[in-house]
mmCIF file of C-alpha atoms in Angstrom:
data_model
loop_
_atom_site.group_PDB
_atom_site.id
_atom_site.type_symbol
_atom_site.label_atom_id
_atom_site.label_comp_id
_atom_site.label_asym_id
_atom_site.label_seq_id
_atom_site.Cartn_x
_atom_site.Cartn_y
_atom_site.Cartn_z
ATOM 1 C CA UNK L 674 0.000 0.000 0.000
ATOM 2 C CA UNK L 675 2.594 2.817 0.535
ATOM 3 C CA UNK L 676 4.311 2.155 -2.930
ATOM 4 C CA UNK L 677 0.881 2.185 -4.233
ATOM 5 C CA UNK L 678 -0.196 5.985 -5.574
ATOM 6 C CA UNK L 679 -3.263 7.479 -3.234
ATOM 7 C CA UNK L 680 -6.352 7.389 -5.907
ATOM 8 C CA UNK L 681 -8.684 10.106 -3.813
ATOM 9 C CA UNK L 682 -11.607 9.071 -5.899
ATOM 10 C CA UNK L 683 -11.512 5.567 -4.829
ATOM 11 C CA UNK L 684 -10.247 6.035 -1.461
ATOM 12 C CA UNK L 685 -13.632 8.736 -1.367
ATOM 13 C CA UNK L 686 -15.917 5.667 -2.708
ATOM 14 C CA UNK L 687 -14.324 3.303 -0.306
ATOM 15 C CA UNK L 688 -15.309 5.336 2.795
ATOM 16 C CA UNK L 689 -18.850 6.003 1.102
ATOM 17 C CA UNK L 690 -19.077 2.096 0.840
ATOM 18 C CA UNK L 691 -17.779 2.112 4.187
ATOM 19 C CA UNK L 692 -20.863 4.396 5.572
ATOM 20 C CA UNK L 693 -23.670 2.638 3.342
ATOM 21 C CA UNK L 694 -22.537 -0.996 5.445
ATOM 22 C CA UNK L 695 -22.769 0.886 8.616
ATOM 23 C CA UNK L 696 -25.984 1.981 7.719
ATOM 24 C CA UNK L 697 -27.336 -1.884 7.066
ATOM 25 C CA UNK L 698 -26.238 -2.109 3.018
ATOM 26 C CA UNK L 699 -25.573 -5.539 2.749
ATOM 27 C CA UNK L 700 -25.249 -5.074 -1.126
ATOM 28 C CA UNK L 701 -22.195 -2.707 -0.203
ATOM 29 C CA UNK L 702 -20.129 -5.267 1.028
ATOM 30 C CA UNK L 703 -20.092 -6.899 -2.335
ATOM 31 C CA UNK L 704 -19.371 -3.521 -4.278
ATOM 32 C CA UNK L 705 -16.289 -3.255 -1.534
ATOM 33 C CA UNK L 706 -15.017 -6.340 -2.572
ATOM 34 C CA UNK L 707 -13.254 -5.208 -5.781
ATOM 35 C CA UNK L 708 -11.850 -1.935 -4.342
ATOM 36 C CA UNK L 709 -9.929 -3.633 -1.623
ATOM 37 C CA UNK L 710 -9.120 -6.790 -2.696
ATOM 38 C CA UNK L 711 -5.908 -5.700 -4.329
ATOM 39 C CA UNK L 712 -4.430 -3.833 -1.331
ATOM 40 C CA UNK L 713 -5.277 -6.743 0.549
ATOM 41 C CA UNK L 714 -3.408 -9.188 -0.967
ATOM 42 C CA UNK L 715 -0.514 -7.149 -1.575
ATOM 43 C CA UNK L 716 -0.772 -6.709 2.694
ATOM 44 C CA UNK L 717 -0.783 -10.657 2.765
ATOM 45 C CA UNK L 718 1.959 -11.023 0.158
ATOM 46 C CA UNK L 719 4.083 -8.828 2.489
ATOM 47 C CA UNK L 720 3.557 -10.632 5.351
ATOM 48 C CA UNK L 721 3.971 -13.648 4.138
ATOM 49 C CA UNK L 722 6.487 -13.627 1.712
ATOM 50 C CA UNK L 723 9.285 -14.349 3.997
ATOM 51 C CA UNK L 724 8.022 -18.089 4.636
ATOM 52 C CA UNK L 725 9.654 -21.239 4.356
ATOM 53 C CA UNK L 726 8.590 -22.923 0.856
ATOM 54 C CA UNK L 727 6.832 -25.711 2.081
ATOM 55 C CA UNK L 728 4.109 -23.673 4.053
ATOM 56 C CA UNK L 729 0.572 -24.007 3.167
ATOM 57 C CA UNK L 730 -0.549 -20.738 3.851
ATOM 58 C CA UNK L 731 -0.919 -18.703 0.734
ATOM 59 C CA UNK L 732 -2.310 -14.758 0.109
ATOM 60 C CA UNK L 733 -5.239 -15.989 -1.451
ATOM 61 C CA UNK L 734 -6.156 -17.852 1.995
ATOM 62 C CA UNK L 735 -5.408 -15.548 3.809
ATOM 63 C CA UNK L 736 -7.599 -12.466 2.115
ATOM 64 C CA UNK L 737 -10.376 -14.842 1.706
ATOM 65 C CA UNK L 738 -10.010 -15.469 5.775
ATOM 66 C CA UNK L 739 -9.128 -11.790 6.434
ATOM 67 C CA UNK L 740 -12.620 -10.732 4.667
ATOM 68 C CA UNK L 741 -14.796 -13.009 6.147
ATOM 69 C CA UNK L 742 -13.643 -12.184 9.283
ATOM 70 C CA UNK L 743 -14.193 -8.846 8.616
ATOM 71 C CA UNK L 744 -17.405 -8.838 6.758
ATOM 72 C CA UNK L 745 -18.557 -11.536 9.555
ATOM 73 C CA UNK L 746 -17.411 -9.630 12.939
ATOM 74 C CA UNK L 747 -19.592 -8.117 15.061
ATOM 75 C CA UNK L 748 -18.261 -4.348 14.341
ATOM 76 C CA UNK L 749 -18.634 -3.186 11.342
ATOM 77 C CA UNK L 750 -17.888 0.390 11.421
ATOM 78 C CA UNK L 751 -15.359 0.845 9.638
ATOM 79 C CA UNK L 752 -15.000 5.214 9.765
ATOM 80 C CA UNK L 753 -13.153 5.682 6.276
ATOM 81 C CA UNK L 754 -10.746 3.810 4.021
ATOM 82 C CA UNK L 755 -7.465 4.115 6.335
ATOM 83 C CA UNK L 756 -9.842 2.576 9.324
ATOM 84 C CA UNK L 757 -11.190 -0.222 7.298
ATOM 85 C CA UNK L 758 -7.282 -1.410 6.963
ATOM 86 C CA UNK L 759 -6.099 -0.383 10.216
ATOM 87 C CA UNK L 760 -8.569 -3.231 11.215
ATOM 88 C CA UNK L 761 -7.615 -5.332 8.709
ATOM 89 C CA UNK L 762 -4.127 -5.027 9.589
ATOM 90 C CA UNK L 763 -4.975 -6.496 12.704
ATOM 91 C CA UNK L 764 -6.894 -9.090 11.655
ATOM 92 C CA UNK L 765 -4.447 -10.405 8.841
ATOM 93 C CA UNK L 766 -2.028 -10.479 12.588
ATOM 94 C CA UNK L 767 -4.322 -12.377 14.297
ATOM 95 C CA UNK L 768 -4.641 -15.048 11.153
ATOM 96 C CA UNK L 769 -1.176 -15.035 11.165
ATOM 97 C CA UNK L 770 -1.060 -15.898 14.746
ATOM 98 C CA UNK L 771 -3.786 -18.518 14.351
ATOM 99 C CA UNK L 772 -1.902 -20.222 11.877
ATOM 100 C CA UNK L 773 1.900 -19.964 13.728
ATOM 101 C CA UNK L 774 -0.387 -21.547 16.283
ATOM 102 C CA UNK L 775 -1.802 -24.283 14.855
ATOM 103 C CA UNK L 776 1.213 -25.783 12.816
ATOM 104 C CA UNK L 777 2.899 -25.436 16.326
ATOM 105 C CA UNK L 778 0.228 -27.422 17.880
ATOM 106 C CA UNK L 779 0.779 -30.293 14.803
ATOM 107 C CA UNK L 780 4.363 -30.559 15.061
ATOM 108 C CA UNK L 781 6.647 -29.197 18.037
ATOM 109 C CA UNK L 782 8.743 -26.136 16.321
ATOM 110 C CA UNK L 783 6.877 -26.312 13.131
ATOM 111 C CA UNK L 784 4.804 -23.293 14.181
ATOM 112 C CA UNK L 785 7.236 -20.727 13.031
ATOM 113 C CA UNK L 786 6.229 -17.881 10.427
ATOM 114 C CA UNK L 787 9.332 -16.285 9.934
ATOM 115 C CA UNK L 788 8.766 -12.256 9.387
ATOM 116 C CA UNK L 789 11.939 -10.119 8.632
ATOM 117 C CA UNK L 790 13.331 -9.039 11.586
ATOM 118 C CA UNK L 791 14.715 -5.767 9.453
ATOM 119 C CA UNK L 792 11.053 -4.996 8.526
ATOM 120 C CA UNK L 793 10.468 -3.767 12.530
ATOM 121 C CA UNK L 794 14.203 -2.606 12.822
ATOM 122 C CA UNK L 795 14.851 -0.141 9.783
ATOM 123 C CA UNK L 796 18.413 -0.350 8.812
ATOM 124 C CA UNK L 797 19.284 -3.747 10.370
ATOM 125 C CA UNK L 798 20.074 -6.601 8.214
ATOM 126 C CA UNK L 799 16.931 -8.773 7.352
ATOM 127 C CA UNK L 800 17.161 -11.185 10.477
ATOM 128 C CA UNK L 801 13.878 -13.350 11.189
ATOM 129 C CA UNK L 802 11.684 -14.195 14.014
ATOM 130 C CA UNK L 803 8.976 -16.043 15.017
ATOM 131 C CA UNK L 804 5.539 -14.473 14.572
ATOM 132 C CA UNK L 805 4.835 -15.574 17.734
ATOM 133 C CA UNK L 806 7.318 -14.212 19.788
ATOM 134 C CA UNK L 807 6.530 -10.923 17.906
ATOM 135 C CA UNK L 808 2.798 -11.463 18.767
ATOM 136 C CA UNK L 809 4.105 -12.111 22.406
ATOM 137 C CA UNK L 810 6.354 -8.539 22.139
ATOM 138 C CA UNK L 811 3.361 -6.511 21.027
ATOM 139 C CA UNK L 812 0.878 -7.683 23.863
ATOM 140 C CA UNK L 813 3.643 -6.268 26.870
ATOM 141 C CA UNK L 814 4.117 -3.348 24.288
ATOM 142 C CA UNK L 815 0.122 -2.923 24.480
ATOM 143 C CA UNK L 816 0.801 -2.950 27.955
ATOM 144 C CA UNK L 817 2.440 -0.144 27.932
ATOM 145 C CA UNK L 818 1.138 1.556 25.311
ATOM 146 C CA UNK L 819 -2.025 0.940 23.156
ATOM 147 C CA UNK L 820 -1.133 3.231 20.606
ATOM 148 C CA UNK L 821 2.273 2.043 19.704
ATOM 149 C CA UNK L 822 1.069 -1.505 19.264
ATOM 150 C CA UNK L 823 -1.675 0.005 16.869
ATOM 151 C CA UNK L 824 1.272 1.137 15.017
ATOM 152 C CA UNK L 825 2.970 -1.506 14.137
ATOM 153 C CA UNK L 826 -0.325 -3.201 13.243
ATOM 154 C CA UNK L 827 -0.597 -0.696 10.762
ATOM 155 C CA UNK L 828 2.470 -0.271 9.657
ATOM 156 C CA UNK L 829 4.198 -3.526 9.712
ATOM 157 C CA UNK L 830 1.269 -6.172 9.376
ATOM 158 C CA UNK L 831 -1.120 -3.815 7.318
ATOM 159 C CA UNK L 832 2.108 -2.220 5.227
ATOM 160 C CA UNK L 833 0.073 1.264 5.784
ATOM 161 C CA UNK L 834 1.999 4.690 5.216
ATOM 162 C CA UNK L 835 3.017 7.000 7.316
ATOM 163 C CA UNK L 836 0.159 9.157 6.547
ATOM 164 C CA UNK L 837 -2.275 6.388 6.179
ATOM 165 C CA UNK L 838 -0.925 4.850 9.672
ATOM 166 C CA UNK L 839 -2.043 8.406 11.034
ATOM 167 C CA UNK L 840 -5.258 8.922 9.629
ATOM 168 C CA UNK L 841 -5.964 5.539 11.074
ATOM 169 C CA UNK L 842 -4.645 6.335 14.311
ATOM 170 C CA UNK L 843 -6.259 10.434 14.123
ATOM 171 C CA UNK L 844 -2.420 11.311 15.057
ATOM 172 C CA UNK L 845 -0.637 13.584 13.251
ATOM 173 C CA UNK L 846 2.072 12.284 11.089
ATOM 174 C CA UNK L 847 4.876 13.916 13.167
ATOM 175 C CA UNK L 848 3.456 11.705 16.470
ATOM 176 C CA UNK L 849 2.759 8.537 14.041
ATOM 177 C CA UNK L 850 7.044 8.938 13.221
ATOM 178 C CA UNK L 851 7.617 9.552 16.861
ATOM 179 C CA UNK L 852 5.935 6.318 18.177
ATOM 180 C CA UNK L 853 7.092 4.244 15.223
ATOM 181 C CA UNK L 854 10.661 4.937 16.433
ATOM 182 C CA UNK L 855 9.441 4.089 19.894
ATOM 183 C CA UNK L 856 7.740 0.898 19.251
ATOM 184 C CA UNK L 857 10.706 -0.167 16.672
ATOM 185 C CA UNK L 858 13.546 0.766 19.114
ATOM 186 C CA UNK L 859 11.014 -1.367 21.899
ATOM 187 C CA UNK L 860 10.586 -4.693 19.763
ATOM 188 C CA UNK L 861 13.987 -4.640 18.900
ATOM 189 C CA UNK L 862 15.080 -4.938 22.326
ATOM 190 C CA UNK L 863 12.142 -7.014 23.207
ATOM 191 C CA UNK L 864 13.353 -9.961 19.822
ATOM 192 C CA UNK L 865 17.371 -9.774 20.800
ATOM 193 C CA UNK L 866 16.581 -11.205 24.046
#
């Protein structure tokens, strides 16, 4: 999403989809369909392109399980287009989770998602770590702060801009760059260990 170019038109019918589902249009969740779909699977490329070869956990699963779960959830009010990705940002985490999770559960070890290490920690060499001990490292981040695990939701998991990552957040940009420095310079301490 941030090497994609900002279409305002789009982005201005998304949100107006966005307000007609609040509103009880269950026809606008099909229209949504095809002006999201390509964001979200270039979020679940990103996220999961740094997997071992044998996984069976593909982009196309995991949009098809990251819109169900969204169109299915309880909350559906989704404020604008940045919202509707902040969320499923952190839904595309929690699949990710689910699935570390269960391939742990099958085989001792085999639960690992690798995600590039150098992705959280800008301008260290691409190391990786388990999803889950990331997942672990943003709940005691959470902890501490809401808002910087929010960020990293959107920014690493959802592969939101700067200025997306802020309109999500309703920070300005210059805070969003402050706590993205704090929450990197936190889960790189947090991993090493």
């Amino acid at each position: 999403m941030p090497d994609t170019p900002r279409n305002p038109s789009a982005d201005a019918e998304i949100t107006c989809m966005l307000a007609s589902i609040r509103e009880g249009d269950t026809d606008a969740l099909r229209r949504l369909v095809p002006l999201v779909y390509d964001d979200l699977r270039a979020i679940a490329h990103g996220r999961i392109s740094g997997e071992r070869n044998d996984h069976t956990l593909d982009t196309t699963a995991v949009v098809h399980e990251a819109y169900v779960r969204l169109v299915d959830g309880e909350g559906r009010d989704w404020r604008d287009r940045a919202h509707f990705f902040a969320v499923a940002s952190s839904v595309m985490r929690h699949i990710l989770i689910d699935y570390a999770r269960m391939k742990g559960a099958k085989k001792r070890g085999g639960g690992v998602v690798p995600i590039p290490l150098g992705e959280v920690q800008a301008g260290r060499d691409p190391d990786f770590v388990d999803v889950l001990e990331l997942h672990d490292a943003l709940e005691r981040l959470s902890m501490h702060d809401e808002r910087l695990e929010r960020i990293v939701e959107c920014r690493f998991f959802g592969g939101m801009s700067m200025e997306e990552t802020a309109e999500a957040l309703g920070v300005s940009v210059r805070t969003a760059n402050r706590d993205w420095r704090r929450a990197r310079a936190y889960l790189y301490d947090a991993l090493r260990s």
